[in-house]
């Protein structure tokens, strides 16, 4: 009897743990776990349609992207209007990032190359979430390391913060430790934005370039 209760308890714990993990893994960028759990419950019981973007599920009504006013690596003012009619492949990060940003920007660049001639219709864009250090000059040297067409956008902290919020990018400056340069924690999704400025799909961290290129090719068309 005691054994049966123990087994039932274990099964219950595993089920709850699995559900929690599912909600955590499938949550949208910037979405908190409570909202993610509610979203998963709703999707299980059909209470609310869940929008799926590139395998990342967004709760109904979540809007990503929108207008922005920033400065590019050459100091030119740019807005969403400058990209109208073109696709954008957007990543948020910072040039001092030790590992994640270089990895994801490398994957973006590789996906662009794999796309072939279709890549000409796509503008790859890196938007900093650390405008204090990422000046246009810093960005110019940085983006050139990854792809000749990669653009680096910065601006005032208010301007970059507003864009990050529209894309639901989580970012937080980590506490400074002694003299070492500070780090910035941030979420790491790559956004494919359509010619109309709407986010069409998200790529999770560590999406292989081949998968990214295939998904982009399907959406962009021949
Ligand atoms: Ni990073």
Short mmCIF file of C-alpha atoms and ligand atoms in Angstrom, two decimals:
data_model
loop_
_atom_site.label_atom_id
_atom_site.label_comp_id
_atom_site.label_asym_id
_atom_site.label_seq_id
_atom_site.Cartn_x
_atom_site.Cartn_y
_atom_site.Cartn_z
CA UNK A 1 0.00 0.00 0.00
CA UNK A 2 2.73 2.42 1.05
CA UNK A 3 4.64 1.42 -2.05
CA UNK A 4 1.65 2.22 -4.29
CA UNK A 5 1.28 5.65 -2.69
CA UNK A 6 4.99 6.31 -3.19
CA UNK A 7 4.76 5.36 -6.87
CA UNK A 8 1.65 7.50 -7.38
CA UNK A 9 3.35 10.43 -5.68
CA UNK A 10 6.40 10.01 -7.90
CA UNK A 11 4.24 9.86 -11.05
CA UNK A 12 2.44 13.04 -9.97
CA UNK A 13 5.73 14.84 -9.32
CA UNK A 14 7.07 13.77 -12.73
CA UNK A 15 3.87 14.94 -14.46
CA UNK A 16 3.95 18.32 -12.76
CA UNK A 17 7.67 18.67 -13.42
CA UNK A 18 7.18 17.79 -17.06
CA UNK A 19 4.36 20.31 -17.44
CA UNK A 20 6.42 23.01 -15.75
CA UNK A 21 9.40 22.25 -18.01
CA UNK A 22 7.16 22.33 -21.10
CA UNK A 23 5.81 25.74 -20.07
CA UNK A 24 9.33 27.00 -19.37
CA UNK A 25 10.79 25.78 -22.67
CA UNK A 26 7.86 26.93 -24.80
CA UNK A 27 7.43 30.36 -23.23
CA UNK A 28 7.76 33.41 -25.45
CA UNK A 29 10.77 35.71 -25.06
CA UNK A 30 10.18 37.97 -22.11
CA UNK A 31 7.10 36.06 -21.00
CA UNK A 32 7.12 35.16 -17.34
CA UNK A 33 6.62 31.61 -16.21
CA UNK A 34 3.20 32.24 -14.67
CA UNK A 35 1.85 33.55 -17.96
CA UNK A 36 3.54 30.68 -19.80
CA UNK A 37 1.90 28.12 -17.50
CA UNK A 38 -1.49 29.78 -18.01
CA UNK A 39 -0.88 29.75 -21.77
CA UNK A 40 0.00 26.05 -21.74
CA UNK A 41 -3.09 25.24 -19.66
CA UNK A 42 -5.23 27.20 -22.09
CA UNK A 43 -3.66 25.48 -25.07
CA UNK A 44 -4.31 22.08 -23.41
CA UNK A 45 -7.95 22.85 -22.78
CA UNK A 46 -8.56 24.91 -25.91
CA UNK A 47 -9.56 28.09 -24.09
CA UNK A 48 -7.45 30.39 -26.23
CA UNK A 49 -5.74 29.95 -29.58
CA UNK A 50 -1.97 29.87 -29.30
CA UNK A 51 -0.05 31.41 -32.17
CA UNK A 52 2.95 29.37 -33.22
CA UNK A 53 5.87 31.17 -34.80
CA UNK A 54 8.66 28.96 -36.05
CA UNK A 55 8.08 26.45 -33.31
CA UNK A 56 7.94 29.15 -30.64
CA UNK A 57 4.46 29.50 -29.25
CA UNK A 58 3.13 32.95 -28.50
CA UNK A 59 -0.04 33.45 -26.50
CA UNK A 60 -2.89 35.01 -28.51
CA UNK A 61 -2.69 38.77 -28.74
CA UNK A 62 1.09 38.99 -28.31
CA UNK A 63 2.45 41.47 -30.84
CA UNK A 64 6.16 41.58 -31.61
CA UNK A 65 8.15 44.24 -33.40
CA UNK A 66 7.08 47.59 -34.73
CA UNK A 67 8.48 51.06 -35.38
CA UNK A 68 11.96 52.13 -34.25
CA UNK A 69 14.27 55.13 -34.52
CA UNK A 70 17.94 54.24 -34.17
CA UNK A 71 21.40 55.10 -35.52
CA UNK A 72 23.43 52.74 -37.70
CA UNK A 73 27.14 51.92 -37.57
CA UNK A 74 27.88 54.88 -39.84
CA UNK A 75 26.00 57.32 -37.61
CA UNK A 76 22.98 57.58 -39.93
CA UNK A 77 19.51 57.80 -38.43
CA UNK A 78 17.41 54.81 -39.45
CA UNK A 79 13.79 53.83 -38.87
CA UNK A 80 11.60 50.92 -39.92
CA UNK A 81 10.78 52.93 -43.07
CA UNK A 82 14.34 52.40 -44.32
CA UNK A 83 13.67 48.65 -44.32
CA UNK A 84 10.14 48.75 -45.74
CA UNK A 85 9.67 46.18 -48.49
CA UNK A 86 12.65 44.15 -47.33
CA UNK A 87 12.92 41.26 -44.95
CA UNK A 88 14.96 41.76 -41.80
CA UNK A 89 16.79 39.17 -39.76
CA UNK A 90 17.13 40.80 -36.34
CA UNK A 91 19.21 39.92 -33.31
CA UNK A 92 19.56 41.83 -30.03
CA UNK A 93 22.80 41.69 -28.08
CA UNK A 94 25.97 43.61 -27.28
CA UNK A 95 29.52 43.68 -28.62
CA UNK A 96 31.13 42.82 -25.28
CA UNK A 97 29.12 39.58 -25.09
CA UNK A 98 31.65 36.82 -24.51
CA UNK A 99 29.92 33.91 -26.19
CA UNK A 100 26.21 33.90 -27.01
CA UNK A 101 26.10 36.90 -29.34
CA UNK A 102 29.10 35.83 -31.45
CA UNK A 103 27.62 32.35 -31.79
CA UNK A 104 24.19 33.57 -32.88
CA UNK A 105 25.55 36.27 -35.20
CA UNK A 106 27.79 33.62 -36.77
CA UNK A 107 24.72 31.42 -37.31
CA UNK A 108 22.82 34.35 -38.85
CA UNK A 109 25.70 35.07 -41.22
CA UNK A 110 25.94 31.41 -42.21
CA UNK A 111 22.17 31.26 -42.83
CA UNK A 112 22.44 34.37 -45.04
CA UNK A 113 25.16 32.72 -47.10
CA UNK A 114 23.15 29.49 -47.38
CA UNK A 115 20.15 31.45 -48.71
CA UNK A 116 22.05 32.33 -51.89
CA UNK A 117 20.61 35.09 -54.11
CA UNK A 118 17.46 35.30 -51.95
CA UNK A 119 19.60 36.76 -49.16
CA UNK A 120 19.70 40.01 -51.14
CA UNK A 121 16.10 40.59 -50.07
CA UNK A 122 17.06 40.23 -46.40
CA UNK A 123 18.74 42.87 -44.23
CA UNK A 124 20.62 41.26 -41.33
CA UNK A 125 20.50 43.60 -38.33
CA UNK A 126 22.17 43.58 -34.93
CA UNK A 127 20.51 45.88 -32.38
CA UNK A 128 22.47 46.62 -29.23
CA UNK A 129 20.96 46.41 -25.78
CA UNK A 130 24.12 48.07 -24.39
CA UNK A 131 24.13 51.50 -26.09
CA UNK A 132 26.32 52.92 -23.32
CA UNK A 133 29.32 51.05 -24.76
CA UNK A 134 28.13 50.18 -28.25
CA UNK A 135 28.71 53.39 -30.15
CA UNK A 136 28.39 53.43 -33.96
CA UNK A 137 32.20 53.12 -34.20
CA UNK A 138 32.27 50.09 -31.89
CA UNK A 139 29.44 48.49 -33.85
CA UNK A 140 31.07 49.16 -37.21
CA UNK A 141 34.18 47.18 -36.29
CA UNK A 142 32.10 44.45 -34.66
CA UNK A 143 29.51 43.71 -37.34
CA UNK A 144 32.17 43.60 -40.05
CA UNK A 145 33.61 40.52 -38.35
CA UNK A 146 30.46 38.54 -39.08
CA UNK A 147 28.95 39.50 -42.42
CA UNK A 148 29.65 42.28 -44.92
CA UNK A 149 25.97 43.24 -44.95
CA UNK A 150 25.29 42.99 -41.22
CA UNK A 151 24.13 46.35 -39.88
CA UNK A 152 24.65 47.44 -36.29
CA UNK A 153 22.04 49.70 -34.73
CA UNK A 154 22.34 51.74 -31.55
CA UNK A 155 20.80 54.87 -30.09
CA UNK A 156 19.93 56.44 -26.79
CA UNK A 157 19.20 53.97 -23.98
CA UNK A 158 15.55 55.05 -24.28
CA UNK A 159 15.48 54.31 -28.02
CA UNK A 160 17.17 50.91 -27.86
CA UNK A 161 15.16 50.03 -24.74
CA UNK A 162 11.91 50.84 -26.56
CA UNK A 163 12.81 48.56 -29.49
CA UNK A 164 13.84 45.76 -27.15
CA UNK A 165 10.50 46.07 -25.36
CA UNK A 166 8.59 45.86 -28.64
CA UNK A 167 10.39 42.61 -29.40
CA UNK A 168 9.99 41.42 -25.81
CA UNK A 169 13.72 41.09 -25.39
CA UNK A 170 14.81 40.47 -21.84
CA UNK A 171 18.01 42.31 -20.90
CA UNK A 172 19.56 43.26 -17.58
CA UNK A 173 22.98 44.64 -16.76
CA UNK A 174 24.75 42.24 -14.42
CA UNK A 175 26.39 43.63 -11.29
CA UNK A 176 29.88 44.98 -11.93
CA UNK A 177 32.59 42.90 -10.28
CA UNK A 178 35.74 44.89 -9.56
CA UNK A 179 37.40 46.27 -12.66
CA UNK A 180 36.09 43.67 -15.09
CA UNK A 181 33.76 44.91 -17.84
CA UNK A 182 30.13 44.38 -16.94
CA UNK A 183 28.03 41.73 -18.62
CA UNK A 184 24.46 42.06 -19.83
CA UNK A 185 22.10 39.12 -19.45
CA UNK A 186 19.75 38.91 -22.39
CA UNK A 187 17.34 36.64 -24.19
CA UNK A 188 18.63 35.29 -27.46
CA UNK A 189 16.05 34.87 -30.19
CA UNK A 190 16.58 35.70 -33.86
CA UNK A 191 13.57 37.40 -35.45
CA UNK A 192 12.60 37.20 -39.10
CA UNK A 193 10.59 40.33 -39.94
CA UNK A 194 8.49 40.47 -43.10
CA UNK A 195 8.49 43.29 -45.68
CA UNK A 196 5.42 44.70 -43.87
CA UNK A 197 7.37 45.01 -40.62
CA UNK A 198 5.57 42.14 -38.88
CA UNK A 199 7.58 39.43 -37.14
CA UNK A 200 7.05 36.24 -39.14
CA UNK A 201 9.06 33.80 -37.15
CA UNK A 202 11.48 33.43 -34.26
CA UNK A 203 14.50 31.21 -34.16
CA UNK A 204 15.47 29.74 -30.83
CA UNK A 205 19.04 30.01 -29.54
CA UNK A 206 21.37 27.53 -31.25
CA UNK A 207 19.14 26.98 -34.28
CA UNK A 208 21.46 25.45 -36.91
CA UNK A 209 22.07 27.81 -39.86
CA UNK A 210 20.76 25.14 -42.26
CA UNK A 211 17.41 25.02 -40.43
CA UNK A 212 17.26 28.81 -40.27
CA UNK A 213 17.98 29.14 -44.00
CA UNK A 214 15.41 26.47 -44.90
CA UNK A 215 12.72 28.15 -42.82
CA UNK A 216 13.59 31.56 -44.27
CA UNK A 217 13.55 30.22 -47.83
CA UNK A 218 10.07 28.79 -47.22
CA UNK A 219 8.76 32.12 -45.97
CA UNK A 220 10.53 34.41 -48.42
CA UNK A 221 9.58 32.31 -51.41
CA UNK A 222 11.46 31.79 -54.68
NI1 LIG B 1 25.04 38.13 -25.94
#
